[in-house]
Amino acid sequence: MTYLITRSISGAALALLVSTAPIAKAETPANQLVIGTSLAQVLSVDPQQGTEPKTQEILAAVYDRLVYVDEKNQLKPQLAESWTVDQTGITFKLRDAKFSSGNPVTAKDVVFSLVRLLKLNQSASSYFKNSGFSADNIETLVKAVDQKTLRIELTKATTSEDLLYRLAMGISSVVDSVEVQKHFANNDYGNEWLRTNAAGSGPYVLRRWTPNETVILEANKDYWGSAPKMVRVIMRHVPESQTARLMLEKGDIDIANALTAPDVKSFVGNAKFAIDATKVGGFYVLAMNAAREPLSKPEVREALAYGIDYKNIAATILGPYGRPRNVPVPEDWAGAIANPDWSFQPEKAKALLAKAGYPNGFSLTLKTIAQPPRVDMATAIQANLAQIGVKVEIKQGNGADIVAQHRARDFDLLIPQSAAVMPNALGALNDFVTNPDNRAEAKNAGNFVWRSDWNITEINALRDKANAEADTAKRADMVKQLQEMFIAQKPAVLPMFERFEPIVRNVNVVGYSPNLWALNRLENVTKTAKK
């Protein structure tokens, strides 16, 4: 039997073997987990910077947060053994834990991490800015009472529930302040170093990251919890779906989580594999640059909404990756309103274009990251819009390029994906109804709507009120109104499909449980004996 890796191999030899392992006659070791994935969007492993889903899985293994959200979307303690909520804030009691450096985890480390998030001022900080925290006030709102006690004051723009869910996000990972401060350079808060290194207390340590090739995680001997069952986790960059499917079938990898819908479906009925689909509360989105003609006109944006064959794209391309939905709240979540009539209606779309002054259509570019299912979605949208007179040129790129262009407002159309900040209607809406300052000089690239240059002053004001409302009934009414206002304004950030994250795993892999934000903890993953 040919093994992909063995425990005695050195780091350099291991990396070489991982990248050149033969496809035939392979089987991963019983104490190692190998994941075939796409690492194209892993641009930084700095937890206060990287927000992409595949980055989150790395962060979840390497770092801890005060609290986390389990696979049932329930808040659970992590570094915080307990917490007490009162009218003005939350007090946390920390457990005894060490960072992988051997330094103890203290309340000062938590303060440092949250202050760093706001001071670093990357797009990730928008999730706290939208709840009233800022670089100016964060040091007055977050305090270390003693070595194991932390106090966070609520702002007028948030509730305790809202804050707890944001503390469970990857951006709230607690970093080793002692270690990180050794690597400060030019007031970067250690960002240059943390982009490629780690300083966490999680069940694994980052041993190697080669962009677009390999991530190697090894069990943290100082982890405060139960020792990880897998001594090593390897994430292999396998962007070609057919290659990943073959590797999974032959035993080179244990899990594939970047397959196309047809390749996922090919495992249906195969008793050796299991298919899991995680509901993430997010959406595949058609982002339109509302500052550019003709997309600044609501009639044009609505015409595009009527010009997409959602049902056929879902059936032929997305499959387990999504289902049609134009309201940015999953249809089965409490408080979700009914979908508008934005089905594929070419004649209605043409009439709207004519009303807007474009009876002969126009030309646009559509940018997308070159990975499934977005490339195939882009091709289908191109064909659909051609039927209403809109000529679309598709431009593919890697994650770094497309994300940067999205944040720089450098696009006509673009296909990003959203995420829910809480497992409820308001959490799903967050990306679509938040834009406190649309000015270019505000540089609010962390806000999904800002990137589309879509000014939504009234919607944002109602979102702020809903986010700070503690009364459940009042908040529910506001959430309903937010959805109605969003649809009425013909959004420049058009949700097309509710997003799911399907994975295929060997049935002997147990305990791999993807969650809301791809923060998949790996310490409890085991492998049963193969029959």
Coordinates of C-alpha atoms in Angstrom, one line a residue, residues 86-380:
D86 CA -26.2 42.9 32.2
Q87 CA -27.9 46.1 30.9
T88 CA -24.7 47.8 29.8
G89 CA -22.2 45.1 28.9
I90 CA -20.9 41.5 29.1
T91 CA -18.3 40.2 31.6
F92 CA -16.3 37.1 30.6
K93 CA -14.3 34.7 32.8
L94 CA -11.5 33.1 30.9
R95 CA -10.3 29.5 31.2
D96 CA -6.7 28.5 31.7
A97 CA -5.1 28.2 28.3
K98 CA -1.8 28.7 26.6
F99 CA -0.8 29.9 23.2
S100 CA 1.3 27.6 21.0
S101 CA 4.3 29.8 22.1
G102 CA 3.8 28.7 25.7
N103 CA 2.6 32.2 26.8
P104 CA -0.6 32.1 28.9
V105 CA -3.9 33.4 27.4
T106 CA -5.0 36.5 29.4
A107 CA -7.7 39.1 29.3
K108 CA -5.0 41.5 28.0
D109 CA -4.6 39.3 24.9
V110 CA -8.3 39.6 24.2
V111 CA -8.2 43.3 24.6
F112 CA -5.2 43.5 22.3
S113 CA -6.9 41.4 19.6
L114 CA -10.1 43.5 19.5
V115 CA -8.2 46.8 19.7
R116 CA -5.9 45.5 16.9
L117 CA -9.0 44.6 14.8
L118 CA -10.2 48.2 14.9
K119 CA -6.8 49.9 14.7
L120 CA -5.6 47.8 11.8
N121 CA -8.7 49.0 10.0
Q122 CA -8.9 46.3 7.4
S123 CA -12.3 45.5 5.8
A124 CA -12.8 42.8 8.5
S125 CA -13.3 45.6 11.1
S126 CA -16.6 46.7 9.4
Y127 CA -18.4 43.9 11.4
F128 CA -17.6 45.7 14.6
K129 CA -17.8 49.2 13.2
N130 CA -21.4 48.5 12.2
S131 CA -22.2 47.8 15.8
G132 CA -20.8 51.1 17.1
F133 CA -17.2 50.2 17.8
S134 CA -14.4 52.2 16.4
A135 CA -10.7 52.8 16.5
D136 CA -11.4 55.8 18.7
N137 CA -13.7 54.1 21.3
I138 CA -12.5 50.5 21.4
E139 CA -10.0 51.0 24.2
T140 CA -12.6 52.5 26.4
L141 CA -15.2 49.8 25.7
V142 CA -13.0 46.7 26.2
K143 CA -11.1 46.3 29.5
A144 CA -9.1 43.7 31.3
V145 CA -10.5 43.6 34.8
D146 CA -7.8 41.1 35.9
Q147 CA -5.7 38.4 34.2
K148 CA -8.8 36.1 33.7
T149 CA -11.7 38.6 33.6
L150 CA -12.7 40.7 30.6
R151 CA -15.4 43.4 30.4
I152 CA -16.9 44.6 27.1
E153 CA -19.4 47.5 27.2
L154 CA -22.3 47.6 24.8
T155 CA -22.6 50.5 22.4
K156 CA -25.9 52.2 21.6
A157 CA -25.8 50.4 18.2
T158 CA -25.8 46.8 19.5
T159 CA -27.4 44.3 21.7
S160 CA -25.7 41.6 23.8
E161 CA -26.8 38.9 21.4
D162 CA -25.5 40.8 18.4
L163 CA -22.1 41.3 20.1
L164 CA -21.8 37.7 21.1
Y165 CA -22.3 36.5 17.6
R166 CA -19.7 39.0 16.3
L167 CA -17.3 37.7 19.0
A168 CA -17.8 34.2 17.6
M169 CA -16.6 35.3 14.1
G170 CA -13.1 34.5 12.8
I171 CA -12.1 38.2 12.9
S172 CA -12.5 38.0 16.7
S173 CA -9.8 35.3 17.1
V174 CA -7.5 35.9 20.1
V175 CA -3.9 36.4 19.2
D176 CA -0.8 36.1 21.4
S177 CA -0.1 39.8 22.1
V178 CA 3.4 39.1 23.5
E179 CA 4.5 37.2 20.3
V180 CA 2.8 39.6 17.8
Q181 CA 4.2 42.7 19.4
K182 CA 7.7 41.3 18.6
H183 CA 6.9 41.7 14.9
F184 CA 5.4 45.2 14.8
A185 CA 6.9 47.1 11.8
N186 CA 5.9 50.6 10.6
N187 CA 2.8 50.7 12.8
D188 CA 1.3 47.6 11.1
Y189 CA 0.3 45.9 14.3
G190 CA 2.3 42.8 13.2
N191 CA 0.2 42.4 10.0
E192 CA 3.1 41.7 7.7
W193 CA 4.2 38.8 10.0
L194 CA 0.7 37.5 10.8
R195 CA -0.2 37.4 7.1
T196 CA 2.0 34.2 6.8
N197 CA 2.4 33.1 10.4
A198 CA 0.2 32.3 13.3
A199 CA 0.0 33.1 17.0
G200 CA -3.0 31.2 18.4
S201 CA -4.1 28.9 21.1
G202 CA -6.2 26.5 19.0
P203 CA -5.9 22.7 18.6
Y204 CA -3.5 23.0 15.7
V205 CA -0.5 25.1 14.8
L206 CA 0.3 26.3 11.3
R207 CA 3.5 24.6 10.1
R208 CA 3.4 25.6 6.5
W209 CA 1.4 27.6 4.1
T210 CA 2.4 27.7 0.4
P211 CA -0.1 29.9 -1.4
N212 CA -2.1 28.0 -4.0
E213 CA -0.4 24.8 -3.0
T214 CA -0.5 23.5 0.5
V215 CA -1.5 24.3 4.1
I216 CA 0.0 22.0 6.8
L217 CA -1.4 22.0 10.4
E218 CA 0.0 20.0 13.2
A219 CA -1.5 19.2 16.6
N220 CA -0.8 21.7 19.3
K221 CA 0.9 19.9 22.2
D222 CA -0.1 22.8 24.5
Y223 CA -3.8 22.9 23.5
W224 CA -6.1 23.4 26.6
G225 CA -8.7 21.0 25.4
S226 CA -8.7 17.3 24.5
A227 CA -5.7 16.4 22.3
P228 CA -6.7 16.5 18.6
K229 CA -7.3 13.0 17.2
M230 CA -5.6 13.9 13.9
V231 CA -1.9 14.6 14.4
R232 CA -1.7 16.5 11.1
V233 CA -4.2 18.2 8.8
I234 CA -3.2 18.9 5.2
M235 CA -5.2 21.1 2.9
R236 CA -4.2 20.6 -0.7
H237 CA -4.9 23.1 -3.4
V238 CA -6.9 21.1 -6.0
P239 CA -8.8 23.7 -8.1
E240 CA -9.8 21.3 -10.8
S241 CA -13.0 19.5 -9.7
Q242 CA -12.5 16.4 -11.8
T243 CA -9.0 16.0 -10.3
A244 CA -10.3 16.3 -6.8
R245 CA -13.1 13.8 -7.5
L246 CA -10.6 11.2 -8.7
M247 CA -8.3 11.8 -5.8
L248 CA -11.2 11.3 -3.4
E249 CA -12.2 8.1 -5.2
K250 CA -8.7 6.7 -5.1
G251 CA -8.0 7.7 -1.4
D252 CA -5.5 10.5 -1.9
I253 CA -7.8 12.8 0.0
D254 CA -10.4 12.3 2.7
I255 CA -12.6 15.3 2.0
A256 CA -13.3 17.4 -1.1
N257 CA -15.0 20.8 -0.6
A258 CA -14.5 22.6 -3.9
L259 CA -16.2 20.2 -6.4
T260 CA -18.6 21.3 -9.1
A261 CA -22.2 20.3 -8.7
P262 CA -22.0 17.4 -11.3
D263 CA -19.0 16.0 -9.4
V264 CA -20.8 16.2 -6.1
K265 CA -23.8 14.4 -7.7
S266 CA -21.5 11.7 -9.0
F267 CA -21.1 10.4 -5.4
V268 CA -24.8 10.1 -4.8
G269 CA -25.6 6.5 -3.9
N270 CA -22.0 5.5 -3.4
A271 CA -21.9 3.9 0.1
K272 CA -18.2 4.7 0.5
F273 CA -18.8 8.5 0.6
A274 CA -21.2 10.9 2.4
I275 CA -22.4 14.3 1.0
D276 CA -22.9 17.1 3.5
A277 CA -24.4 20.5 2.7
T278 CA -24.0 23.3 5.2
K279 CA -26.5 26.1 5.3
V280 CA -24.5 29.3 5.7
G281 CA -27.2 32.0 5.5
G282 CA -25.4 33.7 2.7
F283 CA -26.0 34.3 -1.0
Y284 CA -24.4 34.3 -4.4
V285 CA -24.8 37.9 -5.5
L286 CA -24.8 39.9 -8.7
A287 CA -23.1 43.1 -7.6
M288 CA -23.8 46.1 -9.9
N289 CA -21.7 49.3 -9.8
A290 CA -24.5 51.8 -9.2
A291 CA -22.2 54.8 -10.0
R292 CA -21.8 53.7 -13.6
E293 CA -24.3 54.3 -16.3
P294 CA -26.6 52.6 -17.0
L295 CA -26.6 50.7 -13.7
S296 CA -27.3 53.8 -11.7
K297 CA -30.9 53.6 -13.0
P298 CA -33.3 51.4 -10.9
E299 CA -35.2 50.3 -14.0
V300 CA -32.0 49.0 -15.5
R301 CA -31.1 47.1 -12.3
E302 CA -34.6 45.6 -12.2
A303 CA -34.4 44.6 -15.9
L304 CA -31.3 42.6 -15.1
A305 CA -33.1 41.0 -12.2
Y306 CA -35.8 39.9 -14.7
G307 CA -33.1 38.8 -17.2
I308 CA -31.6 35.9 -15.3
D309 CA -33.0 32.4 -15.5
Y310 CA -32.5 31.5 -11.8
K311 CA -34.5 28.3 -11.9
N312 CA -32.5 26.8 -14.8
I313 CA -29.1 27.9 -13.4
A314 CA -30.0 26.3 -10.0
A315 CA -31.0 23.1 -11.7
T316 CA -28.1 22.7 -14.2
I317 CA -25.2 24.5 -12.5
L318 CA -25.7 25.0 -8.8
G319 CA -27.4 21.8 -7.7
P320 CA -26.3 21.4 -4.0
Y321 CA -24.6 24.8 -4.0
G322 CA -27.7 26.9 -3.9
R323 CA -31.4 27.6 -4.6
P324 CA -33.1 30.6 -6.2
R325 CA -33.8 33.5 -3.8
N326 CA -33.8 37.3 -4.4
V327 CA -34.6 38.3 -0.8
P328 CA -31.4 38.3 1.3
V329 CA -32.9 36.2 4.0
P330 CA -33.1 32.4 3.7
E331 CA -36.8 31.5 2.9
D332 CA -37.1 29.1 5.8
W333 CA -35.7 31.5 8.4
A334 CA -38.2 33.3 10.8
G335 CA -39.2 36.7 9.5
A336 CA -38.4 36.1 5.8
I337 CA -40.7 37.7 3.3
A338 CA -41.9 36.2 0.0
N339 CA -39.8 36.4 -3.0
P340 CA -40.5 39.2 -5.6
D341 CA -41.6 38.1 -9.1
W342 CA -38.0 38.3 -10.5
S343 CA -38.2 35.1 -12.5
F344 CA -36.8 35.0 -16.1
Q345 CA -39.0 37.3 -18.1
P346 CA -37.1 38.6 -21.1
E347 CA -39.9 40.7 -22.6
K348 CA -40.6 42.4 -19.3
A349 CA -36.8 43.1 -19.0
K350 CA -36.7 44.6 -22.5
A351 CA -39.6 46.9 -21.7
L352 CA -37.8 48.1 -18.6
L353 CA -34.7 48.8 -20.6
A354 CA -36.7 50.7 -23.2
K355 CA -38.3 52.8 -20.4
A356 CA -34.9 53.6 -19.0
G357 CA -33.8 54.8 -22.5
Y358 CA -31.9 51.7 -23.6
P359 CA -34.2 50.0 -26.2
N360 CA -31.1 48.6 -28.0
G361 CA -29.4 47.4 -24.8
F362 CA -25.7 48.1 -23.9
S363 CA -22.5 46.3 -23.1
L364 CA -21.0 45.5 -19.7
T365 CA -18.1 43.4 -18.2
L366 CA -18.8 40.7 -15.6
K367 CA -15.9 39.8 -13.2
T368 CA -15.7 36.6 -11.3
I369 CA -13.2 34.5 -9.4
A370 CA -12.2 31.5 -11.5
Q371 CA -13.6 28.7 -9.5
P372 CA -16.8 26.7 -9.3
P373 CA -19.6 27.4 -9.4
R374 CA -19.1 31.1 -10.2
V375 CA -17.5 30.6 -13.6
D376 CA -20.4 28.5 -14.9
M377 CA -22.9 31.0 -13.3
A378 CA -21.2 33.8 -15.1
T379 CA -21.4 32.0 -18.5
A380 CA -25.1 31.3 -17.9

